[in-house]
mmCIF file of C-alpha atoms and ligand atoms in Angstrom:
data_model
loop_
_atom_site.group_PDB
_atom_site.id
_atom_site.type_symbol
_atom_site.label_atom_id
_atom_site.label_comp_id
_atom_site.label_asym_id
_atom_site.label_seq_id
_atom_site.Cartn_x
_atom_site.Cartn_y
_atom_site.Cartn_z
ATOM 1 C CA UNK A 165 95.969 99.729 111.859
ATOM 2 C CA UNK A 166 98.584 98.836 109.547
ATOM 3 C CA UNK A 167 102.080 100.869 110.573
ATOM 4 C CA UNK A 168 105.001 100.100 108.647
ATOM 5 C CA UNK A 169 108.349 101.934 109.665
ATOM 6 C CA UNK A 170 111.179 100.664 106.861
ATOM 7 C CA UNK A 171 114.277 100.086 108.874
ATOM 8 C CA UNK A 172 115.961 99.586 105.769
ATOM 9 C CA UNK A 173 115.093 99.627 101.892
ATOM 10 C CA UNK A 174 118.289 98.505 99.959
ATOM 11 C CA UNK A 175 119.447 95.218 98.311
ATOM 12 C CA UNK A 176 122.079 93.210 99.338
ATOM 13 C CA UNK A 177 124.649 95.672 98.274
ATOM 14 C CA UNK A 178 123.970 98.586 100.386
ATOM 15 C CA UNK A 179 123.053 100.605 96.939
ATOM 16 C CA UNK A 180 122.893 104.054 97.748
ATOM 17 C CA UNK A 181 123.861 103.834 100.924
ATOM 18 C CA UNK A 182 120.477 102.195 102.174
ATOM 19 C CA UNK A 183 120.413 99.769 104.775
ATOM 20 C CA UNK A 184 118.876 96.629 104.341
ATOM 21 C CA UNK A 185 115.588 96.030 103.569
ATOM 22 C CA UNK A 186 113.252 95.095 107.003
ATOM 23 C CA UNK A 187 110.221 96.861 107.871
ATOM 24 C CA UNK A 188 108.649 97.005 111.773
ATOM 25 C CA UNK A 189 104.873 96.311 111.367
ATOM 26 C CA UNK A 190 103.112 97.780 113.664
ATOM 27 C CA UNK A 191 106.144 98.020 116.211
ATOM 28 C CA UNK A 192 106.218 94.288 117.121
ATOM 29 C CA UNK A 193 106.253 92.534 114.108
ATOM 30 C CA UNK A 194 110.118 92.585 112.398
ATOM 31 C CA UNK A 195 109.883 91.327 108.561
ATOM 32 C CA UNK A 196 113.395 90.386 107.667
ATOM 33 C CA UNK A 197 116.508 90.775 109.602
ATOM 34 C CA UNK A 198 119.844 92.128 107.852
ATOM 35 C CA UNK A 199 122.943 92.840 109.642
ATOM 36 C CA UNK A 200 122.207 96.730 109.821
ATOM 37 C CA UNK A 201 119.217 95.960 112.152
ATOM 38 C CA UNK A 202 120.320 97.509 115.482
ATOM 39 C CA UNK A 203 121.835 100.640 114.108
ATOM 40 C CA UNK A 204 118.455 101.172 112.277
ATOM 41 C CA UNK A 205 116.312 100.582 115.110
ATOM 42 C CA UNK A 206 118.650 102.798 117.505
ATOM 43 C CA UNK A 207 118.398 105.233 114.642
ATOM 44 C CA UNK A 208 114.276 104.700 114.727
ATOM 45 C CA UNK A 209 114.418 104.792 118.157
ATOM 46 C CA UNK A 210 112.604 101.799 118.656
ATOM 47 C CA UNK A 211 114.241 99.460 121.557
ATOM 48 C CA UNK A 212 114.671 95.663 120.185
ATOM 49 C CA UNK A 213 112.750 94.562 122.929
ATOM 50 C CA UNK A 214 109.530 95.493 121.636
ATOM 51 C CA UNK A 215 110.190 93.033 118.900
ATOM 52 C CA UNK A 216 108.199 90.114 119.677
ATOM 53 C CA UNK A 217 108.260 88.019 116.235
ATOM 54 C CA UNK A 218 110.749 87.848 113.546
ATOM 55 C CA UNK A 219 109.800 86.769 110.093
ATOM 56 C CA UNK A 220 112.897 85.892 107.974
ATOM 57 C CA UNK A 221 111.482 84.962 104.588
ATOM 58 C CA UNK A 222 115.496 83.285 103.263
ATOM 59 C CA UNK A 223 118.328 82.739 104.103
ATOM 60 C CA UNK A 224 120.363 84.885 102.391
ATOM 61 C CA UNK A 225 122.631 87.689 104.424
ATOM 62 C CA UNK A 226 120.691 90.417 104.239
ATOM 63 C CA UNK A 227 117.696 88.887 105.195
ATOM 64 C CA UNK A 228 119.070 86.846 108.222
ATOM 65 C CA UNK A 229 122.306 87.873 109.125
ATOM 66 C CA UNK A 230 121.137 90.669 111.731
ATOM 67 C CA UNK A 231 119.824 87.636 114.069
ATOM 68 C CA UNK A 232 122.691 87.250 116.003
ATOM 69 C CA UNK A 233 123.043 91.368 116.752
ATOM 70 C CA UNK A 234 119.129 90.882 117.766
ATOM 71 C CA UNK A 235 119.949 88.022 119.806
ATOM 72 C CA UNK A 236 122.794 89.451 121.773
ATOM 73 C CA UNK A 237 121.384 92.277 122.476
ATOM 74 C CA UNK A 238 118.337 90.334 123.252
ATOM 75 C CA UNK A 239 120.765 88.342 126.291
ATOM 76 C CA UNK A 240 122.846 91.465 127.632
ATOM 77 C CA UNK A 241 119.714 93.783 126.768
ATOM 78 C CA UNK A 242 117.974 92.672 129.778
ATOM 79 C CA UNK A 243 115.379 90.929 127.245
ATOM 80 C CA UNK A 244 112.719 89.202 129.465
ATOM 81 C CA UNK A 245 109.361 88.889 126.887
ATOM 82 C CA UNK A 246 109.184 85.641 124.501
ATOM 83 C CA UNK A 247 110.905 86.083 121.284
ATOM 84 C CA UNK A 248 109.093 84.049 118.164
ATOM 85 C CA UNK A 249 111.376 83.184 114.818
ATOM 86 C CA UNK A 250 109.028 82.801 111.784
ATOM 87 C CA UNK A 251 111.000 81.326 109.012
ATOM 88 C CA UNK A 252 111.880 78.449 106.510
ATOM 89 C CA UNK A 253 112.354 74.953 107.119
ATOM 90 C CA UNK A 254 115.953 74.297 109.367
ATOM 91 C CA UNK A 255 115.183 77.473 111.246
ATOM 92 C CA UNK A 256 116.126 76.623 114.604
ATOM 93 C CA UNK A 257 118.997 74.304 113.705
ATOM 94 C CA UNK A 258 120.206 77.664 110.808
ATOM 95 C CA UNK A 259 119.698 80.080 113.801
ATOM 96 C CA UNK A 260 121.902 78.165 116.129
ATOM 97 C CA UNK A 261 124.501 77.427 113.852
ATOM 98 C CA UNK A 262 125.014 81.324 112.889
ATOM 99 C CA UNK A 263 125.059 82.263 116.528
ATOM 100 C CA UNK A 264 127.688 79.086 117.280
ATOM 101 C CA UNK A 265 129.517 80.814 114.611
ATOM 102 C CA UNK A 266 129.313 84.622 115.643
ATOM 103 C CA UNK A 267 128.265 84.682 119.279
ATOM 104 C CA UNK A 268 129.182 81.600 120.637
ATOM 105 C CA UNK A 269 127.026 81.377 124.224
ATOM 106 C CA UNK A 270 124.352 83.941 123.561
ATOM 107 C CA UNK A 271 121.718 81.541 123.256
ATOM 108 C CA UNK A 272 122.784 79.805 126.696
ATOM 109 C CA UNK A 273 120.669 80.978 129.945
ATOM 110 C CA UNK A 274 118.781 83.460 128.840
ATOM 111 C CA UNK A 275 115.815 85.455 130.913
ATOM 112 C CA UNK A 276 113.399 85.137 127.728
ATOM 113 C CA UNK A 277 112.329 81.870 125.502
ATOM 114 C CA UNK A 278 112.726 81.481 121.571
ATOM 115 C CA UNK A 279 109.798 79.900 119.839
ATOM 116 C CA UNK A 280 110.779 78.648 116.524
ATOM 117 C CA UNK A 281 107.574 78.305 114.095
ATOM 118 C CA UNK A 282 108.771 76.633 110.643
ATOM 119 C CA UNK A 283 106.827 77.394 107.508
ATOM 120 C CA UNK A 284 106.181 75.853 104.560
ATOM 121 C CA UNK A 285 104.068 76.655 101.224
ATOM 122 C CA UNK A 286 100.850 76.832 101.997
ATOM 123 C CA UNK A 287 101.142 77.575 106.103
ATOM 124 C CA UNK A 288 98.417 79.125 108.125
ATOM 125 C CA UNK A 289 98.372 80.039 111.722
ATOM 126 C CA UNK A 290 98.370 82.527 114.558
ATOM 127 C CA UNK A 291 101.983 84.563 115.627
ATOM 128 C CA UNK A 292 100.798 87.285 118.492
ATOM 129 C CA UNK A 293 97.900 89.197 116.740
ATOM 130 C CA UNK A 294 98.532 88.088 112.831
ATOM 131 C CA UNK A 295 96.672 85.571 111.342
ATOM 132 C CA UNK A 296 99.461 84.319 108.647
ATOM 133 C CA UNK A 297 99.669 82.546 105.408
ATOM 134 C CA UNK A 298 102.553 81.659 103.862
ATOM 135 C CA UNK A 299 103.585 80.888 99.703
ATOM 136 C CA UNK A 300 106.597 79.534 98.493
ATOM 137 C CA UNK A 301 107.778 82.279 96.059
ATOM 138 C CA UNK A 302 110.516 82.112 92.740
ATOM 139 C CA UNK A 303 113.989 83.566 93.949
ATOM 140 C CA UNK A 304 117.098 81.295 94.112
ATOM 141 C CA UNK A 305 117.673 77.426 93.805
ATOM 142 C CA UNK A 306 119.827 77.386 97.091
ATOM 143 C CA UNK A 307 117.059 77.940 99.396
ATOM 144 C CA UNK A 308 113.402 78.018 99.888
ATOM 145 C CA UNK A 309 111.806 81.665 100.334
ATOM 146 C CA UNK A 310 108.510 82.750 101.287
ATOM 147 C CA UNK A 311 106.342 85.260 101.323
ATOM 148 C CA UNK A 312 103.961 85.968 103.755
ATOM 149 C CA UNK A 313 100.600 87.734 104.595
ATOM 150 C CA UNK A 314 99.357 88.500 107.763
ATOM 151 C CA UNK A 315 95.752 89.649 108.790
ATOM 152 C CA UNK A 316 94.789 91.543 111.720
ATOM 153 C CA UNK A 317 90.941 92.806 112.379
ATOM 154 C CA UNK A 318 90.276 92.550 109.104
ATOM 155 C CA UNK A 319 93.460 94.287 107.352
ATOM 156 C CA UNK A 320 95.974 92.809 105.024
ATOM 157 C CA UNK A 321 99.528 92.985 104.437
ATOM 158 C CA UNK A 322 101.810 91.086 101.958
ATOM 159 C CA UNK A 323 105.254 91.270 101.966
ATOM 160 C CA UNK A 324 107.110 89.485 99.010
ATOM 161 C CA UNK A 325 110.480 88.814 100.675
ATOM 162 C CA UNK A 326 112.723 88.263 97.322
ATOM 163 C CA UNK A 327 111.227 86.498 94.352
ATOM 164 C CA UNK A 328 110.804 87.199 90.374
ATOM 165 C CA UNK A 329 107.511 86.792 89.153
ATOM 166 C CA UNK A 330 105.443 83.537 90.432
ATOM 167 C CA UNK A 331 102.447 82.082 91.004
ATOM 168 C CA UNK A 332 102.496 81.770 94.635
ATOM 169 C CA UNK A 333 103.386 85.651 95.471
ATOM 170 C CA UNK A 334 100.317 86.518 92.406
ATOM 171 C CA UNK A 335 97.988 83.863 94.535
ATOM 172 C CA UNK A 336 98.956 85.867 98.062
ATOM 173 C CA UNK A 337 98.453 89.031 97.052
ATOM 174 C CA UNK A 338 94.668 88.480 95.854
ATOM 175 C CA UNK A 339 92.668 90.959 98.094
ATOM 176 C CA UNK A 340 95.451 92.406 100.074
ATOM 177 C CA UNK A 341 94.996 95.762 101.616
ATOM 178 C CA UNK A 342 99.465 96.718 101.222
ATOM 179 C CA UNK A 343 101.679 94.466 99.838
ATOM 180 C CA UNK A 344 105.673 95.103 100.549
ATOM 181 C CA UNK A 345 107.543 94.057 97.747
ATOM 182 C CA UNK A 346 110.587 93.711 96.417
ATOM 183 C CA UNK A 347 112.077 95.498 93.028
ATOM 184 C CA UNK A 348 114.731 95.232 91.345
ATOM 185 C CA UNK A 349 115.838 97.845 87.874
ATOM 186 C CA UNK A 350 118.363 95.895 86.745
ATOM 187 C CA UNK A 351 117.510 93.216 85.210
ATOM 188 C CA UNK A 352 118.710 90.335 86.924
ATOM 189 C CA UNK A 353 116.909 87.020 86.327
ATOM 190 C CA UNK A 354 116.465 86.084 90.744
ATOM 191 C CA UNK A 355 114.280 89.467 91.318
ATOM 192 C CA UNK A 356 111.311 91.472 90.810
ATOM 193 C CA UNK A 357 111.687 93.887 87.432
ATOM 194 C CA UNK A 358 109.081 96.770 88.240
ATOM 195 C CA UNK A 359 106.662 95.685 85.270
ATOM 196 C CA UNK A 360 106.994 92.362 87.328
ATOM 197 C CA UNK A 361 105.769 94.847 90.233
ATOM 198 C CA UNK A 362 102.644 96.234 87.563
ATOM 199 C CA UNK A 363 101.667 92.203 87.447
ATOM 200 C CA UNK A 364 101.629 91.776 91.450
ATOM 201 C CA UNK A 365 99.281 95.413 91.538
ATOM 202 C CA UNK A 366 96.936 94.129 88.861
ATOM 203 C CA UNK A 367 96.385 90.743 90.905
ATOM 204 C CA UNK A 368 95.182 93.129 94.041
ATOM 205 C CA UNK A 369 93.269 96.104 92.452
ATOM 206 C CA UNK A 370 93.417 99.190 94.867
ATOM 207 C CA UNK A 371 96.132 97.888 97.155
ATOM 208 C CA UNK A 372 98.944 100.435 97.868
ATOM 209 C CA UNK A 373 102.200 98.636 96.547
ATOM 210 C CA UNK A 374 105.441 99.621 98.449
ATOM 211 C CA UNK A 375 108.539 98.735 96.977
ATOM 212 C CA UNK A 376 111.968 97.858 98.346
ATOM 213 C CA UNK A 377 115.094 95.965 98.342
ATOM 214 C CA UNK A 378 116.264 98.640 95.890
ATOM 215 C CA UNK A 379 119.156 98.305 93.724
ATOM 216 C CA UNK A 380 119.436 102.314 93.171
ATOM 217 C CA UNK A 381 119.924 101.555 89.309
ATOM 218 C CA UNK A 382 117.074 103.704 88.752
ATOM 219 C CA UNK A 383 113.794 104.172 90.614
ATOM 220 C CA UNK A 384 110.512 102.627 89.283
ATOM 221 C CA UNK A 385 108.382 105.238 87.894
ATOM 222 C CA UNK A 386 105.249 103.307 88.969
ATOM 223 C CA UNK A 387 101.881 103.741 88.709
ATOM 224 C CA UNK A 388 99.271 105.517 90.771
ATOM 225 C CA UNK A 389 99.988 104.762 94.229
ATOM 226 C CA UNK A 390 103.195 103.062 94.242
ATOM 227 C CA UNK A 391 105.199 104.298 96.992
ATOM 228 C CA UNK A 392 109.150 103.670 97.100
ATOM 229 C CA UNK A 393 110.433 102.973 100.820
ATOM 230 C CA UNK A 394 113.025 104.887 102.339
ATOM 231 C CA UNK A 395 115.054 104.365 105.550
ATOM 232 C CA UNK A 396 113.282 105.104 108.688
ATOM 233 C CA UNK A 397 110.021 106.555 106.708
ATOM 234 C CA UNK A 398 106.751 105.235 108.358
ATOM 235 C CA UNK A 399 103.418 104.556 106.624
ATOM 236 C CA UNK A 400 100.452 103.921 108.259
ATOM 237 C CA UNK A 401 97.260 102.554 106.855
HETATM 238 ZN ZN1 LIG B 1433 117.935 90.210 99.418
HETATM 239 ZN ZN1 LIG B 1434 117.757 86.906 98.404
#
């Protein structure tokens, strides 16, 4: 089973109110981790503690910056189960530093472990249930981002995290059941145009494309099954 509840389907600037973009697969998995993470699960009613593996696929805000809300709820949340924190090299040493900065202490004595697992472009391994794979994708020249897919009995997901149009997000998506990806209407040379999102589809005939990370410009008008998230709406595969 594939089930994807969208926490939150907006860009960086909250367009149209959304919150932003991080989808819950199957109610364990957390891909991306914006500030707006605990209202949205309180919201979807899911309690952080079933979270047991973050993927953060940059570093920018609104992909990261909810760590330290998970985290501290995670300590005073009576959090006992492992916690694992998929994400780009520094990881660990980024993760610490934000929490230094915002929550000083919440990492100290806690009743659960952190397992850090640092990718790179062309990673494969095990987190919980998900086989991954990992590609460098095209977004900004500050940081390294990634996309990932994960495979479980025999399904596929791929989620883009942000890029523009590159080889190593077209090479992912070959044969993938879903992909989750980013799109942005206005132009903007760091992201995703939605013929950009026509190009990912055609690499993965038959896969349902979801897009988010929405800049509420306009909506993409798609193509036959392209389904734009929304806040708190579930799909399941
Ligand atoms: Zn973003
Ligand atoms: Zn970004």
């Amino acid at each position: 089973m594939l089930d994807l509840l969208f926490l939150g389907s907006g860009n960086a600037f909250a367009a149209e109110g959304r919150a932003f973009s991080s989808f819950l697969l199957n109610g364990r998995y957390l891909f991306d981790c914006g500030p707006t993470v605990l209202q949205q699960l309180a919201r979807a009613g899911v309690a952080p503690g079933e979270i047991e593996a973050v993927f953060i696929s940059h570093y920018h805000a609104d992909h990261f910056f909810g760590l330290p809300f998970l985290l501290l709820d995670a300590k005073y949340g009576g959090r006992t189960k492992d916690l694992t924190i998929v994400g780009p090299p520094g990881i660990e040493a980024r993760t610490r530093s934000l929490l230094e900065l915002g929550y000083p202490g919440v990492l100290d004595t806690t009743a659960y472990s952190r397992r850090y697992v640092e990718v790179t472009d062309g990673f494969q391994g095990s987190i919980g249930e998900l086989s991954v794979q990992v590609a460098q994708v095209q977004h900004v020249d500050e940081f390294e981002c990634f996309a990932f897919r994960v495979e479980n009995a025999g399904r596929s997901l791929v989620y883009s995290g942000d890029t523009t149009l590159c080889d190593g997000l077209l090479r992912l998506v070959e044969g993938a059941e879903v992909i989750v990806t980013e799109c942005s209407c206005n132009d903007v040379p760091v992201h995703l145009s939605p013929s950009g999102v026509e190009e990912v589809a055609r690499h993965a005939p038959g896969a349902k494309v979801i897009v988010t990370h929405l800049d509420g410009l306009a909506h993409p008008n798609g193509f036959d099954g392209l389904i734009v998230a929304e806040d708190l709406a579930r799909y399941s595969f």
